[in-house]
Amino acid sequence: MNLLERTNEVRSQLKEDLSKVQNTFQSIEDFRLKYIGKKGLIPSLFRDFSALCATEKREIGKILNILKKDAEKAVQNIQDRFADSQSGEDEFDYTLPGVPFNRGHLHPVTQTMNRICDIFKEMGFGIEFGPEVETDFYNFQALNFPDNHPARDMQDTFFIEDDILLRTHTSPVQIRTMLKQKPPIRILAPGRVFRNEAINSRSYCVFHQVEGLYVDENVTFGELKVTIEVFAKKFFGKDVKLRFRPSYFPFTEPSAEVDISCIICGGKGCRLCKHTGWLEIMGCGMVHPNVLNTCGIDSEKYSGYAFGMGPDRITLLKYGINDIRLLFEGDIRFLRQF
Ligand code: DAH
């Protein structure tokens, strides 16, 4: 094969290879080396070219030069195309609609707590917070749970040290507030509480409470009842009925538990209310004189009421969720539904 034939052969080979080059660095580099690299096909044609006589050189020189230029241009083009695809600029289509992104929202229990707080704020209650790590004094002693009092067993406590614990209820915020403010006091205290309980579908070791406290001159149980009633009708709907059952808490006397008529069956009896027609929503009572006196508030002059409710349970009831653990697992597929 003479040089002219070989040149034509290289040209058609180059055309075929060019159509197969992939848009990767390696593929482009292989192509470049094969044709215009120092040991490539075109430089080798030029080496043979230098051995030709002048007439032959005139005949082939031009063709060879065009092949060399075409090969260099092809390499330049595929290198440019590769660089563009890497910077991504040419790939971006500005006319496409934006990618939608998910906006977060408040946890269902936070939504319930906010709603509870909003209703009481309308009635003039302020919001107070207290620490989750408490001392025995605030969590028990000042709330009229003396040492060794059996009522301490009602609340399985996580102790950190003898005297330091994770609060088992939000009632210690009552004490903290009464120690720093003088009556009239009207506060709500939402927050997390902790109990060392067996975990199952109905109880978890962490949950929430919203505590309420009102202390002033001549506060009566009647005011407590009407306040709870106004709250329950706003929260659960105006047709809800209430029932106060006598109960016991060391820090209130008298004490009661509050039931609402079942929000599913309206009181006829169903699975949710275990066929009683009633659902328990909170504990409440008149603040025990010992508690007022411990906080330096004269129990002869002042009286007060307090209540405590569980927004987790209320959230479960509201949405018909049958396992409290779902509220604390942080599973986004569950939480997105609310
Ligand atoms: N602290 C009580 C508990 O965790 C709930 C409670 C009951 C709070 C009666 C109160 C109250 O303020 O008056 O079981």
mmCIF file of C-alpha atoms and ligand atoms in Angstrom:
data_model
loop_
_atom_site.group_PDB
_atom_site.id
_atom_site.type_symbol
_atom_site.label_atom_id
_atom_site.label_comp_id
_atom_site.label_asym_id
_atom_site.label_seq_id
_atom_site.Cartn_x
_atom_site.Cartn_y
_atom_site.Cartn_z
ATOM 1 C CA MET A 1 0.000 0.000 0.000
ATOM 2 C CA ASN A 2 1.512 3.343 -0.999
ATOM 3 C CA LEU A 3 1.379 6.439 1.186
ATOM 4 C CA LEU A 4 -1.644 7.934 -0.577
ATOM 5 C CA GLU A 5 -3.634 4.764 -0.063
ATOM 6 C CA ARG A 6 -2.568 4.615 3.587
ATOM 7 C CA THR A 7 -3.569 8.251 4.086
ATOM 8 C CA ASN A 8 -7.041 7.552 2.686
ATOM 9 C CA GLU A 9 -7.301 4.484 4.900
ATOM 10 C CA VAL A 10 -6.402 6.504 8.024
ATOM 11 C CA ARG A 11 -9.003 9.136 7.056
ATOM 12 C CA SER A 12 -11.844 6.628 6.837
ATOM 13 C CA GLN A 13 -10.706 4.917 10.042
ATOM 14 C CA LEU A 14 -10.649 8.293 11.786
ATOM 15 C CA LYS A 15 -14.186 9.001 10.624
ATOM 16 C CA GLU A 16 -15.407 5.704 11.971
ATOM 17 C CA ASP A 17 -13.580 6.033 15.321
ATOM 18 C CA LEU A 18 -14.825 9.584 15.762
ATOM 19 C CA SER A 19 -18.414 8.390 15.626
ATOM 20 C CA LYS A 20 -17.635 5.941 18.450
ATOM 21 C CA VAL A 21 -15.829 8.283 20.859
ATOM 22 C CA GLN A 22 -17.627 8.437 24.185
ATOM 23 C CA ASN A 23 -17.974 11.582 26.227
ATOM 24 C CA THR A 24 -15.398 10.488 28.799
ATOM 25 C CA PHE A 25 -11.895 11.738 29.385
ATOM 26 C CA GLN A 26 -10.371 8.329 28.694
ATOM 27 C CA SER A 27 -12.185 7.705 25.427
ATOM 28 C CA ILE A 28 -11.255 11.149 24.090
ATOM 29 C CA GLU A 29 -7.639 10.737 25.143
ATOM 30 C CA ASP A 30 -7.405 7.307 23.466
ATOM 31 C CA PHE A 31 -8.724 8.849 20.262
ATOM 32 C CA ARG A 32 -6.249 11.752 20.440
ATOM 33 C CA LEU A 33 -3.235 9.464 21.033
ATOM 34 C CA LYS A 34 -4.259 7.074 18.273
ATOM 35 C CA TYR A 35 -4.311 9.818 15.606
ATOM 36 C CA ILE A 36 -2.286 12.846 16.607
ATOM 37 C CA GLY A 37 -0.218 11.648 19.577
ATOM 38 C CA LYS A 38 3.571 11.521 18.949
ATOM 39 C CA LYS A 39 3.386 7.813 18.191
ATOM 40 C CA GLY A 40 0.017 8.144 16.480
ATOM 41 C CA LEU A 41 -1.014 7.250 12.939
ATOM 42 C CA ILE A 42 -0.773 10.724 11.390
ATOM 43 C CA PRO A 43 2.758 11.546 12.656
ATOM 44 C CA SER A 44 3.821 8.151 11.336
ATOM 45 C CA LEU A 45 2.436 9.065 7.875
ATOM 46 C CA PHE A 46 4.489 12.274 8.058
ATOM 47 C CA ARG A 47 7.638 10.305 8.874
ATOM 48 C CA ASP A 48 7.183 8.223 5.737
ATOM 49 C CA PHE A 49 6.316 11.362 3.805
ATOM 50 C CA SER A 50 9.792 12.839 4.491
ATOM 51 C CA ALA A 51 11.383 9.938 2.560
ATOM 52 C CA LEU A 52 9.468 10.713 -0.653
ATOM 53 C CA CYS A 53 10.877 12.480 -3.710
ATOM 54 C CA ALA A 54 9.852 16.048 -4.546
ATOM 55 C CA THR A 55 7.119 15.157 -7.109
ATOM 56 C CA GLU A 56 5.471 12.674 -4.774
ATOM 57 C CA LYS A 57 5.682 15.193 -1.931
ATOM 58 C CA ARG A 58 3.808 17.771 -4.019
ATOM 59 C CA GLU A 59 1.088 15.250 -4.781
ATOM 60 C CA ILE A 60 0.540 13.968 -1.224
ATOM 61 C CA GLY A 61 1.620 16.857 1.010
ATOM 62 C CA LYS A 62 -1.604 18.796 0.657
ATOM 63 C CA ILE A 63 -3.840 15.790 1.361
ATOM 64 C CA LEU A 64 -1.777 14.821 4.385
ATOM 65 C CA ASN A 65 -1.919 18.342 5.803
ATOM 66 C CA ILE A 66 -5.702 18.481 5.431
ATOM 67 C CA LEU A 67 -6.014 15.135 7.254
ATOM 68 C CA LYS A 68 -3.824 16.444 10.090
ATOM 69 C CA LYS A 69 -5.888 19.652 10.447
ATOM 70 C CA ASP A 70 -9.178 17.710 10.354
ATOM 71 C CA ALA A 71 -7.924 15.328 13.050
ATOM 72 C CA GLU A 72 -6.788 18.218 15.285
ATOM 73 C CA LYS A 73 -10.124 19.971 14.837
ATOM 74 C CA ALA A 74 -12.053 16.790 15.688
ATOM 75 C CA VAL A 75 -10.033 16.330 18.892
ATOM 76 C CA GLN A 76 -10.593 19.966 19.833
ATOM 77 C CA ASN A 77 -14.352 19.601 19.291
ATOM 78 C CA ILE A 78 -14.784 16.512 21.405
ATOM 79 C CA GLN A 79 -12.595 18.008 24.152
ATOM 80 C CA ASP A 80 -14.737 21.178 24.186
ATOM 81 C CA ARG A 81 -17.925 19.170 24.280
ATOM 82 C CA PHE A 82 -16.587 17.179 27.237
ATOM 83 C CA ALA A 83 -15.577 20.345 29.142
ATOM 84 C CA ASP A 84 -19.042 21.843 28.609
ATOM 85 C CA SER A 85 -20.797 18.755 29.867
ATOM 86 C CA GLN A 86 -18.592 18.789 32.981
ATOM 87 C CA SER A 87 -19.370 22.409 33.870
ATOM 88 C CA GLY A 88 -23.022 21.504 33.353
ATOM 89 C CA GLU A 89 -23.811 24.936 31.951
ATOM 90 C CA ASP A 90 -25.197 23.819 28.644
ATOM 91 C CA GLU A 91 -27.160 21.026 30.272
ATOM 92 C CA PHE A 92 -29.305 23.289 32.447
ATOM 93 C CA ASP A 93 -32.732 24.053 31.058
ATOM 94 C CA TYR A 94 -33.847 27.359 32.572
ATOM 95 C CA THR A 95 -37.375 26.919 31.265
ATOM 96 C CA LEU A 96 -38.082 23.868 33.457
ATOM 97 C CA PRO A 97 -40.414 24.439 36.425
ATOM 98 C CA GLY A 98 -38.679 24.529 39.842
ATOM 99 C CA VAL A 99 -38.227 21.336 41.845
ATOM 100 C CA PRO A 100 -40.895 21.348 44.565
ATOM 101 C CA PHE A 101 -39.518 20.831 48.071
ATOM 102 C CA ASN A 102 -41.360 19.661 51.154
ATOM 103 C CA ARG A 103 -42.058 22.258 53.777
ATOM 104 C CA GLY A 104 -41.929 20.931 57.314
ATOM 105 C CA HIS A 105 -44.694 21.517 59.821
ATOM 106 C CA LEU A 106 -45.148 21.341 63.553
ATOM 107 C CA HIS A 107 -45.366 17.947 65.246
ATOM 108 C CA PRO A 108 -49.008 16.941 65.908
ATOM 109 C CA VAL A 109 -48.412 17.108 69.681
ATOM 110 C CA THR A 110 -46.902 20.597 69.353
ATOM 111 C CA GLN A 111 -49.958 21.624 67.338
ATOM 112 C CA THR A 112 -52.218 20.327 70.124
ATOM 113 C CA MET A 113 -50.179 22.115 72.820
ATOM 114 C CA ASN A 114 -50.232 25.379 70.847
ATOM 115 C CA ARG A 115 -53.994 25.137 70.419
ATOM 116 C CA ILE A 116 -54.465 24.484 74.159
ATOM 117 C CA CYS A 117 -52.187 27.438 75.014
ATOM 118 C CA ASP A 118 -53.995 29.735 72.560
ATOM 119 C CA ILE A 119 -57.383 28.998 74.143
ATOM 120 C CA PHE A 120 -56.099 29.735 77.650
ATOM 121 C CA LYS A 121 -54.203 32.827 76.467
ATOM 122 C CA GLU A 122 -57.548 34.234 75.318
ATOM 123 C CA MET A 123 -58.706 33.813 78.927
ATOM 124 C CA GLY A 124 -55.726 35.789 80.247
ATOM 125 C CA PHE A 125 -53.241 33.012 81.045
ATOM 126 C CA GLY A 126 -49.516 33.582 80.463
ATOM 127 C CA ILE A 127 -47.004 30.883 79.497
ATOM 128 C CA GLU A 128 -44.230 29.651 81.822
ATOM 129 C CA PHE A 129 -41.484 27.066 81.274
ATOM 130 C CA GLY A 130 -39.417 25.083 83.752
ATOM 131 C CA PRO A 131 -36.399 22.765 83.541
ATOM 132 C CA GLU A 132 -36.784 19.102 82.578
ATOM 133 C CA VAL A 133 -34.116 18.130 85.113
ATOM 134 C CA GLU A 134 -35.592 18.965 88.497
ATOM 135 C CA THR A 135 -34.813 18.598 92.162
ATOM 136 C CA ASP A 136 -36.862 16.510 94.564
ATOM 137 C CA PHE A 137 -37.992 19.760 96.210
ATOM 138 C CA TYR A 138 -39.826 21.161 93.167
ATOM 139 C CA ASN A 139 -41.060 17.838 91.780
ATOM 140 C CA PHE A 140 -42.291 16.372 95.089
ATOM 141 C CA GLN A 141 -41.573 18.073 98.391
ATOM 142 C CA ALA A 142 -43.055 21.496 97.678
ATOM 143 C CA LEU A 143 -46.056 19.846 96.028
ATOM 144 C CA ASN A 144 -46.951 18.258 99.343
ATOM 145 C CA PHE A 145 -45.420 14.828 98.680
ATOM 146 C CA PRO A 146 -43.559 14.306 101.979
ATOM 147 C CA ASP A 147 -40.663 11.789 102.070
ATOM 148 C CA ASN A 148 -41.925 8.236 101.872
ATOM 149 C CA HIS A 149 -45.403 9.411 100.935
ATOM 150 C CA PRO A 150 -47.098 6.566 99.002
ATOM 151 C CA ALA A 151 -48.240 9.010 96.298
ATOM 152 C CA ARG A 152 -44.598 9.160 95.112
ATOM 153 C CA ASP A 153 -45.096 5.609 93.862
ATOM 154 C CA MET A 154 -47.783 6.813 91.458
ATOM 155 C CA GLN A 155 -45.004 8.384 89.399
ATOM 156 C CA ASP A 156 -42.134 6.045 88.534
ATOM 157 C CA THR A 157 -39.214 8.400 88.592
ATOM 158 C CA PHE A 158 -35.943 8.492 86.657
ATOM 159 C CA PHE A 159 -33.406 9.572 89.292
ATOM 160 C CA ILE A 160 -30.105 11.162 88.254
ATOM 161 C CA GLU A 161 -28.817 11.512 91.798
ATOM 162 C CA ASP A 162 -30.602 11.090 95.160
ATOM 163 C CA ASP A 163 -32.019 14.552 94.942
ATOM 164 C CA ILE A 164 -31.986 15.214 91.198
ATOM 165 C CA LEU A 165 -34.427 13.680 88.756
ATOM 166 C CA LEU A 166 -36.200 14.045 85.430
ATOM 167 C CA ARG A 167 -39.461 15.799 86.215
ATOM 168 C CA THR A 168 -42.385 13.396 86.287
ATOM 169 C CA HIS A 169 -44.955 16.154 85.693
ATOM 170 C CA THR A 170 -45.157 19.868 84.861
ATOM 171 C CA SER A 171 -46.520 20.700 88.340
ATOM 172 C CA PRO A 172 -43.058 21.886 89.552
ATOM 173 C CA VAL A 173 -43.530 24.907 87.286
ATOM 174 C CA GLN A 174 -46.386 25.916 89.635
ATOM 175 C CA ILE A 175 -43.879 26.087 92.482
ATOM 176 C CA ARG A 176 -41.248 27.971 90.481
ATOM 177 C CA THR A 177 -43.863 30.505 89.401
ATOM 178 C CA MET A 178 -45.378 31.028 92.862
ATOM 179 C CA LEU A 179 -41.913 31.525 94.354
ATOM 180 C CA LYS A 180 -41.099 34.341 91.967
ATOM 181 C CA GLN A 181 -44.508 36.004 91.388
ATOM 182 C CA LYS A 182 -47.137 37.298 93.768
ATOM 183 C CA PRO A 183 -50.893 36.736 93.139
ATOM 184 C CA PRO A 184 -52.802 37.227 90.961
ATOM 185 C CA ILE A 185 -51.053 34.410 89.069
ATOM 186 C CA ARG A 186 -52.591 32.921 85.958
ATOM 187 C CA ILE A 187 -50.238 30.672 83.988
ATOM 188 C CA LEU A 188 -50.030 27.697 81.684
ATOM 189 C CA ALA A 189 -46.910 25.496 81.632
ATOM 190 C CA PRO A 190 -46.491 23.190 78.629
ATOM 191 C CA GLY A 191 -43.563 20.772 78.469
ATOM 192 C CA ARG A 192 -42.012 17.332 78.372
ATOM 193 C CA VAL A 193 -42.123 14.934 81.309
ATOM 194 C CA PHE A 194 -40.494 11.568 81.981
ATOM 195 C CA ARG A 195 -41.567 8.383 83.710
ATOM 196 C CA ASN A 196 -39.888 5.052 84.142
ATOM 197 C CA GLU A 197 -42.843 3.076 82.870
ATOM 198 C CA ALA A 198 -43.139 -0.090 80.831
ATOM 199 C CA ILE A 199 -43.399 1.024 77.216
ATOM 200 C CA ASN A 200 -46.459 -0.130 75.300
ATOM 201 C CA SER A 201 -49.093 1.240 72.947
ATOM 202 C CA ARG A 202 -50.650 3.298 75.759
ATOM 203 C CA SER A 203 -47.658 4.601 77.698
ATOM 204 C CA TYR A 204 -44.194 5.848 76.839
ATOM 205 C CA CYS A 205 -41.248 6.953 78.974
ATOM 206 C CA VAL A 206 -41.402 10.507 77.600
ATOM 207 C CA PHE A 207 -44.619 12.423 77.109
ATOM 208 C CA HIS A 208 -46.079 15.907 77.465
ATOM 209 C CA GLN A 209 -48.231 17.788 79.915
ATOM 210 C CA VAL A 210 -49.853 21.181 80.041
ATOM 211 C CA GLU A 211 -50.191 22.528 83.556
ATOM 212 C CA GLY A 212 -52.522 25.340 84.537
ATOM 213 C CA LEU A 213 -52.508 27.483 87.694
ATOM 214 C CA TYR A 214 -54.653 30.361 88.880
ATOM 215 C CA VAL A 215 -54.106 31.951 92.291
ATOM 216 C CA ASP A 216 -55.908 35.037 93.582
ATOM 217 C CA GLU A 217 -58.275 36.112 96.345
ATOM 218 C CA ASN A 218 -61.572 34.178 96.433
ATOM 219 C CA VAL A 219 -60.825 31.711 93.629
ATOM 220 C CA THR A 220 -63.465 28.980 93.746
ATOM 221 C CA PHE A 221 -64.018 25.480 92.429
ATOM 222 C CA GLY A 222 -66.892 26.941 90.395
ATOM 223 C CA GLU A 223 -64.399 29.111 88.480
ATOM 224 C CA LEU A 224 -62.256 26.062 87.842
ATOM 225 C CA LYS A 225 -65.249 24.193 86.448
ATOM 226 C CA VAL A 226 -66.335 26.967 84.144
ATOM 227 C CA THR A 227 -62.804 27.592 82.891
ATOM 228 C CA ILE A 228 -62.355 23.909 82.028
ATOM 229 C CA GLU A 229 -65.764 23.861 80.409
ATOM 230 C CA VAL A 230 -65.008 26.880 78.209
ATOM 231 C CA PHE A 231 -61.715 25.253 77.204
ATOM 232 C CA ALA A 232 -63.274 21.843 76.432
ATOM 233 C CA LYS A 233 -66.050 23.347 74.287
ATOM 234 C CA LYS A 234 -63.567 25.428 72.310
ATOM 235 C CA PHE A 235 -61.193 22.524 71.841
ATOM 236 C CA PHE A 236 -63.528 19.557 71.303
ATOM 237 C CA GLY A 237 -66.677 21.340 70.050
ATOM 238 C CA LYS A 238 -69.652 23.003 71.720
ATOM 239 C CA ASP A 239 -71.683 19.808 72.085
ATOM 240 C CA VAL A 240 -69.146 18.114 74.351
ATOM 241 C CA LYS A 241 -70.369 17.265 77.862
ATOM 242 C CA LEU A 242 -68.159 17.301 80.974
ATOM 243 C CA ARG A 243 -68.055 15.258 84.148
ATOM 244 C CA PHE A 244 -65.934 15.887 87.261
ATOM 245 C CA ARG A 245 -65.072 12.774 89.285
ATOM 246 C CA PRO A 246 -63.610 13.032 92.808
ATOM 247 C CA SER A 247 -59.950 12.017 92.848
ATOM 248 C CA TYR A 248 -56.759 12.466 94.824
ATOM 249 C CA PHE A 249 -53.573 14.466 94.224
ATOM 250 C CA PRO A 250 -51.330 15.533 97.123
ATOM 251 C CA PHE A 251 -51.093 19.116 95.849
ATOM 252 C CA THR A 252 -54.835 19.768 95.452
ATOM 253 C CA GLU A 253 -57.765 19.518 97.868
ATOM 254 C CA PRO A 254 -60.404 18.747 96.791
ATOM 255 C CA SER A 255 -59.178 17.024 93.625
ATOM 256 C CA ALA A 256 -61.039 15.804 90.583
ATOM 257 C CA GLU A 257 -60.562 14.096 87.274
ATOM 258 C CA VAL A 258 -62.319 15.525 84.251
ATOM 259 C CA ASP A 259 -64.002 13.380 81.620
ATOM 260 C CA ILE A 260 -65.530 14.550 78.350
ATOM 261 C CA SER A 261 -68.300 12.746 76.500
ATOM 262 C CA CYS A 262 -66.702 10.438 73.938
ATOM 263 C CA ILE A 263 -65.767 12.372 70.802
ATOM 264 C CA ILE A 264 -66.452 9.321 68.611
ATOM 265 C CA CYS A 265 -69.806 8.031 69.864
ATOM 266 C CA GLY A 266 -71.017 11.162 71.685
ATOM 267 C CA GLY A 267 -71.625 9.155 74.870
ATOM 268 C CA LYS A 268 -73.481 6.114 73.516
ATOM 269 C CA GLY A 269 -70.523 3.801 74.121
ATOM 270 C CA CYS A 270 -67.902 2.532 71.656
ATOM 271 C CA ARG A 271 -64.487 0.869 71.579
ATOM 272 C CA LEU A 272 -62.586 4.135 72.105
ATOM 273 C CA CYS A 273 -64.397 4.946 75.372
ATOM 274 C CA LYS A 274 -64.509 1.267 76.328
ATOM 275 C CA HIS A 275 -68.310 1.490 76.240
ATOM 276 C CA THR A 276 -68.437 3.980 79.124
ATOM 277 C CA GLY A 277 -69.324 6.998 76.960
ATOM 278 C CA TRP A 278 -66.579 9.057 78.672
ATOM 279 C CA LEU A 279 -62.912 9.916 78.046
ATOM 280 C CA GLU A 280 -60.600 11.202 80.766
ATOM 281 C CA ILE A 281 -58.729 14.361 79.766
ATOM 282 C CA MET A 282 -57.181 15.895 82.890
ATOM 283 C CA GLY A 283 -56.681 16.087 86.631
ATOM 284 C CA CYS A 284 -57.480 19.227 88.600
ATOM 285 C CA GLY A 285 -58.348 20.668 91.978
ATOM 286 C CA MET A 286 -57.980 23.530 94.439
ATOM 287 C CA VAL A 287 -54.335 24.225 95.311
ATOM 288 C CA HIS A 288 -53.566 22.642 98.699
ATOM 289 C CA PRO A 289 -52.928 25.247 101.459
ATOM 290 C CA ASN A 290 -49.584 23.553 102.249
ATOM 291 C CA VAL A 291 -48.428 24.262 98.683
ATOM 292 C CA LEU A 292 -49.396 27.945 98.883
ATOM 293 C CA ASN A 293 -47.726 28.354 102.281
ATOM 294 C CA THR A 294 -44.497 26.641 101.108
ATOM 295 C CA CYS A 295 -44.327 29.240 98.333
ATOM 296 C CA GLY A 296 -44.838 32.129 100.742
ATOM 297 C CA ILE A 297 -48.434 32.771 99.693
ATOM 298 C CA ASP A 298 -50.850 33.250 102.589
ATOM 299 C CA SER A 299 -53.404 30.451 102.254
ATOM 300 C CA GLU A 300 -55.802 32.344 104.553
ATOM 301 C CA LYS A 301 -55.950 35.210 102.074
ATOM 302 C CA TYR A 302 -55.478 33.483 98.744
ATOM 303 C CA SER A 303 -56.851 30.395 97.065
ATOM 304 C CA GLY A 304 -56.253 28.879 93.673
ATOM 305 C CA TYR A 305 -56.993 26.111 91.284
ATOM 306 C CA ALA A 306 -54.681 23.948 89.189
ATOM 307 C CA PHE A 307 -55.075 21.429 86.426
ATOM 308 C CA GLY A 308 -52.852 19.171 84.369
ATOM 309 C CA MET A 309 -53.593 17.471 81.077
ATOM 310 C CA GLY A 310 -51.828 15.191 78.614
ATOM 311 C CA PRO A 311 -51.697 16.589 75.063
ATOM 312 C CA ASP A 312 -50.342 13.269 73.722
ATOM 313 C CA ARG A 313 -53.496 11.435 74.706
ATOM 314 C CA ILE A 314 -55.639 14.269 73.395
ATOM 315 C CA THR A 315 -53.754 14.077 70.067
ATOM 316 C CA LEU A 316 -54.301 10.304 69.892
ATOM 317 C CA LEU A 317 -58.003 10.791 70.579
ATOM 318 C CA LYS A 318 -58.324 13.593 68.041
ATOM 319 C CA TYR A 319 -56.745 11.654 65.166
ATOM 320 C CA GLY A 320 -57.848 8.145 66.166
ATOM 321 C CA ILE A 321 -54.231 6.933 66.547
ATOM 322 C CA ASN A 322 -54.002 3.730 68.562
ATOM 323 C CA ASP A 323 -50.300 3.628 69.515
ATOM 324 C CA ILE A 324 -48.595 6.422 71.483
ATOM 325 C CA ARG A 325 -45.124 5.259 70.357
ATOM 326 C CA LEU A 326 -45.851 6.565 66.852
ATOM 327 C CA LEU A 327 -45.724 10.093 68.268
ATOM 328 C CA PHE A 328 -42.122 9.689 69.415
ATOM 329 C CA GLU A 329 -40.458 7.616 66.711
ATOM 330 C CA GLY A 330 -39.909 10.554 64.347
ATOM 331 C CA ASP A 331 -41.017 8.519 61.333
ATOM 332 C CA ILE A 332 -41.531 11.165 58.677
ATOM 333 C CA ARG A 333 -44.033 9.004 56.761
ATOM 334 C CA PHE A 334 -46.282 9.026 59.832
ATOM 335 C CA LEU A 335 -45.743 12.690 60.742
ATOM 336 C CA ARG A 336 -46.451 13.994 57.213
ATOM 337 C CA GLN A 337 -50.085 13.034 57.636
ATOM 338 C CA PHE A 338 -50.853 15.797 60.134
HETATM 339 N N1 DAH B 1 -49.394 16.382 87.980
HETATM 340 C C1 DAH B 1 -50.474 15.436 87.794
HETATM 341 C C2 DAH B 1 -49.955 14.175 87.120
HETATM 342 O O1 DAH B 1 -48.936 14.215 86.536
HETATM 343 C C3 DAH B 1 -51.541 16.041 86.949
HETATM 344 C C4 DAH B 1 -52.264 17.089 87.683
HETATM 345 C C5 DAH B 1 -53.391 16.752 88.433
HETATM 346 C C6 DAH B 1 -51.834 18.398 87.679
HETATM 347 C C7 DAH B 1 -54.073 17.707 89.151
HETATM 348 C C8 DAH B 1 -52.516 19.368 88.391
HETATM 349 C C9 DAH B 1 -53.650 19.007 89.124
HETATM 350 O O2 DAH B 1 -52.130 20.652 88.415
HETATM 351 O O3 DAH B 1 -54.311 19.951 89.830
HETATM 352 O O4 DAH B 1 -50.614 13.168 87.200
#
